[in-house]
XYZ file of C-alpha atoms in Angstrom:
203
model
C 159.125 117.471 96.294
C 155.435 115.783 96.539
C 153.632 115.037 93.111
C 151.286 117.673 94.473
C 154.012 120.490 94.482
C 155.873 119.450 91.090
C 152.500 119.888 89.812
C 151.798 123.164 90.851
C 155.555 124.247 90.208
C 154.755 123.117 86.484
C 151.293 125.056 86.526
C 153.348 128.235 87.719
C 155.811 128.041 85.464
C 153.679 127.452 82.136
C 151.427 130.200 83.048
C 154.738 132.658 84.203
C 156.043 131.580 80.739
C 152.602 131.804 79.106
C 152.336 135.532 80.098
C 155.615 136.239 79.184
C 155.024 135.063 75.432
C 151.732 136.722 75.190
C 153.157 139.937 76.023
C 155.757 139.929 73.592
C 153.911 138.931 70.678
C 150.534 138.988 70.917
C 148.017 135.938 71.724
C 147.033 135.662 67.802
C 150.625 134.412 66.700
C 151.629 132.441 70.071
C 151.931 128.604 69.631
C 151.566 126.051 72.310
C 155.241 125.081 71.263
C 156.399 128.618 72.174
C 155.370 128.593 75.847
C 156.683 124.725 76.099
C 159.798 125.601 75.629
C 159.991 129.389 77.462
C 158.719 126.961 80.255
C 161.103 124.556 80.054
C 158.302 121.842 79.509
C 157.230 119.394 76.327
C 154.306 120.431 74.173
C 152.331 117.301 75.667
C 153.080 118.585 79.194
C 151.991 121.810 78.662
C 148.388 119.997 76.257
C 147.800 117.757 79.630
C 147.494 120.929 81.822
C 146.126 123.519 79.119
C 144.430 121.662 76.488
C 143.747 124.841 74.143
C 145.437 128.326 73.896
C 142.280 129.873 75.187
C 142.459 128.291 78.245
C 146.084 129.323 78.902
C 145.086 132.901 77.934
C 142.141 132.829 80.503
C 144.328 130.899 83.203
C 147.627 133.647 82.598
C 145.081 136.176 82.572
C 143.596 134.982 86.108
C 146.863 133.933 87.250
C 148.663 137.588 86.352
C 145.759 139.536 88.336
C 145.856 136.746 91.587
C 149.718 137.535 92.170
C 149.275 141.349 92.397
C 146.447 141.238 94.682
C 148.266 139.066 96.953
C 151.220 141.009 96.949
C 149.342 144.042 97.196
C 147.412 142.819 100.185
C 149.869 141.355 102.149
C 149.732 143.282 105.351
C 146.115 144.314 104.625
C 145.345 144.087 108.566
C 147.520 145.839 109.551
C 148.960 148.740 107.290
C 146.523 151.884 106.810
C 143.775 152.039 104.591
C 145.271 154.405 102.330
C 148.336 152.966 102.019
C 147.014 150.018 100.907
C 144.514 152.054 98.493
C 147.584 153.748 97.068
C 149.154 150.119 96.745
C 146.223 149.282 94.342
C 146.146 152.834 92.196
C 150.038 151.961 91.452
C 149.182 148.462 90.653
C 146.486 149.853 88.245
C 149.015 151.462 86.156
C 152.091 150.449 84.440
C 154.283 151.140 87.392
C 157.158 148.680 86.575
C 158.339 146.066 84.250
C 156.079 143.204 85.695
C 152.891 145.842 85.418
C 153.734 146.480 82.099
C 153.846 143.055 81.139
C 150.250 142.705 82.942
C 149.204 145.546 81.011
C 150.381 144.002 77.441
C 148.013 141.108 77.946
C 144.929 143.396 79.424
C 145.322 144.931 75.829
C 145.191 141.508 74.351
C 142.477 140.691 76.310
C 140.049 143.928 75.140
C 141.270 143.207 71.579
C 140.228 139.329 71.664
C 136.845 140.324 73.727
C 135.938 142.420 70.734
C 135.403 139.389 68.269
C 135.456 136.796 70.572
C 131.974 136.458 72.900
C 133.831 134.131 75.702
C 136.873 136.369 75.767
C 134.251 138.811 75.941
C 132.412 137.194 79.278
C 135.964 136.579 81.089
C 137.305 140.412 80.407
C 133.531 141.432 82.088
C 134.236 139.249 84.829
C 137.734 140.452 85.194
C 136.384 143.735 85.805
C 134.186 142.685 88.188
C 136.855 141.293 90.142
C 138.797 144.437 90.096
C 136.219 146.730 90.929
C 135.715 144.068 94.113
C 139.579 145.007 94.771
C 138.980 148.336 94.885
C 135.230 148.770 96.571
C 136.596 146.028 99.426
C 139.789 148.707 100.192
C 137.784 151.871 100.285
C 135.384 150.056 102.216
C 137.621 148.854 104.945
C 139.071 152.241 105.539
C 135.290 153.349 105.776
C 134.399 150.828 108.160
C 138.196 151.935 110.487
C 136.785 155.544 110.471
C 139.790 155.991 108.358
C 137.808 157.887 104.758
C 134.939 159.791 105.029
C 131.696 158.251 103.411
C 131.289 158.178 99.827
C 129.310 156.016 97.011
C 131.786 152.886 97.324
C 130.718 151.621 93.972
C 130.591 154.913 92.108
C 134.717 155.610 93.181
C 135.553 152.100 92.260
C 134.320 153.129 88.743
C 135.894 155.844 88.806
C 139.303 154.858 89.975
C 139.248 152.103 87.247
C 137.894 154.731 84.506
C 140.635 156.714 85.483
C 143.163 153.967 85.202
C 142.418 152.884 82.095
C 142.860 155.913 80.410
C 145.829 156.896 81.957
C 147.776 153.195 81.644
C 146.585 152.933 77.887
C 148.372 156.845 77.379
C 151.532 155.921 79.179
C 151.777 152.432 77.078
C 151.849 154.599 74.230
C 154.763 156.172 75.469
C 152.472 159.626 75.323
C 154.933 162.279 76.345
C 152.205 164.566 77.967
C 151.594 162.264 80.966
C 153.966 160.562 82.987
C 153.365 157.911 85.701
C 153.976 160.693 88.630
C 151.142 163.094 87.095
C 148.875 159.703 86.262
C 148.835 158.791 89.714
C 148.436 162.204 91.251
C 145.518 163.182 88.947
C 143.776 159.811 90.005
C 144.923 160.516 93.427
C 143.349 163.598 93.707
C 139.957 162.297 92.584
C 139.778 159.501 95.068
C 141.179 161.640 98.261
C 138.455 164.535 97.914
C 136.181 161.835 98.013
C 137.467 160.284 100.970
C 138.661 162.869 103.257
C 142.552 162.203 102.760
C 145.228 164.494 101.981
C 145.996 165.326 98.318
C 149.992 163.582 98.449
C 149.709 159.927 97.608
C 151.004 158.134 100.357
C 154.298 156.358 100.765
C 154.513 152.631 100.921
């Protein structure tokens, strides 16, 4: 293996391990010594990549969000527009064990953003990113004549609106909403905007 690639390997692994430790007890009580040694690494390893804990958050925040667009988007070109969309809505939600993980460290993102004013300016631009995720989907089924027309950024809103309050419900174990109804309700919203049938599609 190239210096290049054991340096990256390192960099995935301390941010992997970094998310993990976040999630599972919050970013106020982690130590840099904690996610050393979930990753495997020495504390002055883990100082020469991420030289404060802030910088880790940020960087497992990024990191989190960048592997479930990719995965999401994988066949992009080729699948349909709505399955793809749907891809997204589940991915918005915590749909599985590696979502809900995501989802732990979005809430310790909003919490830190609250007192902290460059937490604050990341979580904003987090957003931003994911309303890009969503406006870019709807807008390449508009552009295949695939949906119908609608305010692209006014659904993206929406969708993540709807999201939000739904994923924050089912991390609180609420028993009045499931993930099934989540996504259908949300479903619903973003099909009679778009022309599509009410059943979420299939992946």
């Amino acid at each position: 293996m190239s210096s290049k690639a054991r340096t990256a390997d390192t960099r995935e692994r301390i941010l992997t391990a970094a998310c993990e430790v976040i999630a599972d007890i919050g970013f106020e009580k982690i130590r840099m010594r904690m996610v050393a040694e979930r990753a495997g690494v020495s504390t002055a390893l883990l100082h020469y990549h991420f030289d404060t804990r802030e910088k880790l958050f940020t960087e497992a925040m990024t990191h989190s969000f960048a592997n479930t667009a990719v995965d999401v988007e994988r066949d992009a070109g080729t699948a349909p527009a709505a399955v793809i969309l749907a891809r997204i809505l589940r991915n918005l939600l915590p749909s599985d064990p590696q979502l809900h993980q995501d989802w732990q460290l979005w809430q310790e993102l909003w919490v830190r953003a609250l007192r902290d004013e460059t937490t604050r300016v990341f979580a904003v631009d987090l957003y931003a990113q994911l309303h890009a995720w969503v406006s870019d989907a709807v807008r390449r089924g508009i552009a295949s004549g695939e949906f119908t027309p609608t305010d692209v950024d006014d659904l993206s809103t929406l969708v993540l609106s709807l999201s939000d309050g739904y994923g924050i419900r089912l991390m609180l174990r609420d028993p009045t909403v499931t993930l099934d109804t989540a996504l259908t309700s949300v479903w619903r919203h973003v099909s009679a905007a778009l022309g599509l049938p009410d059943t979420v599609p299939a992946d």
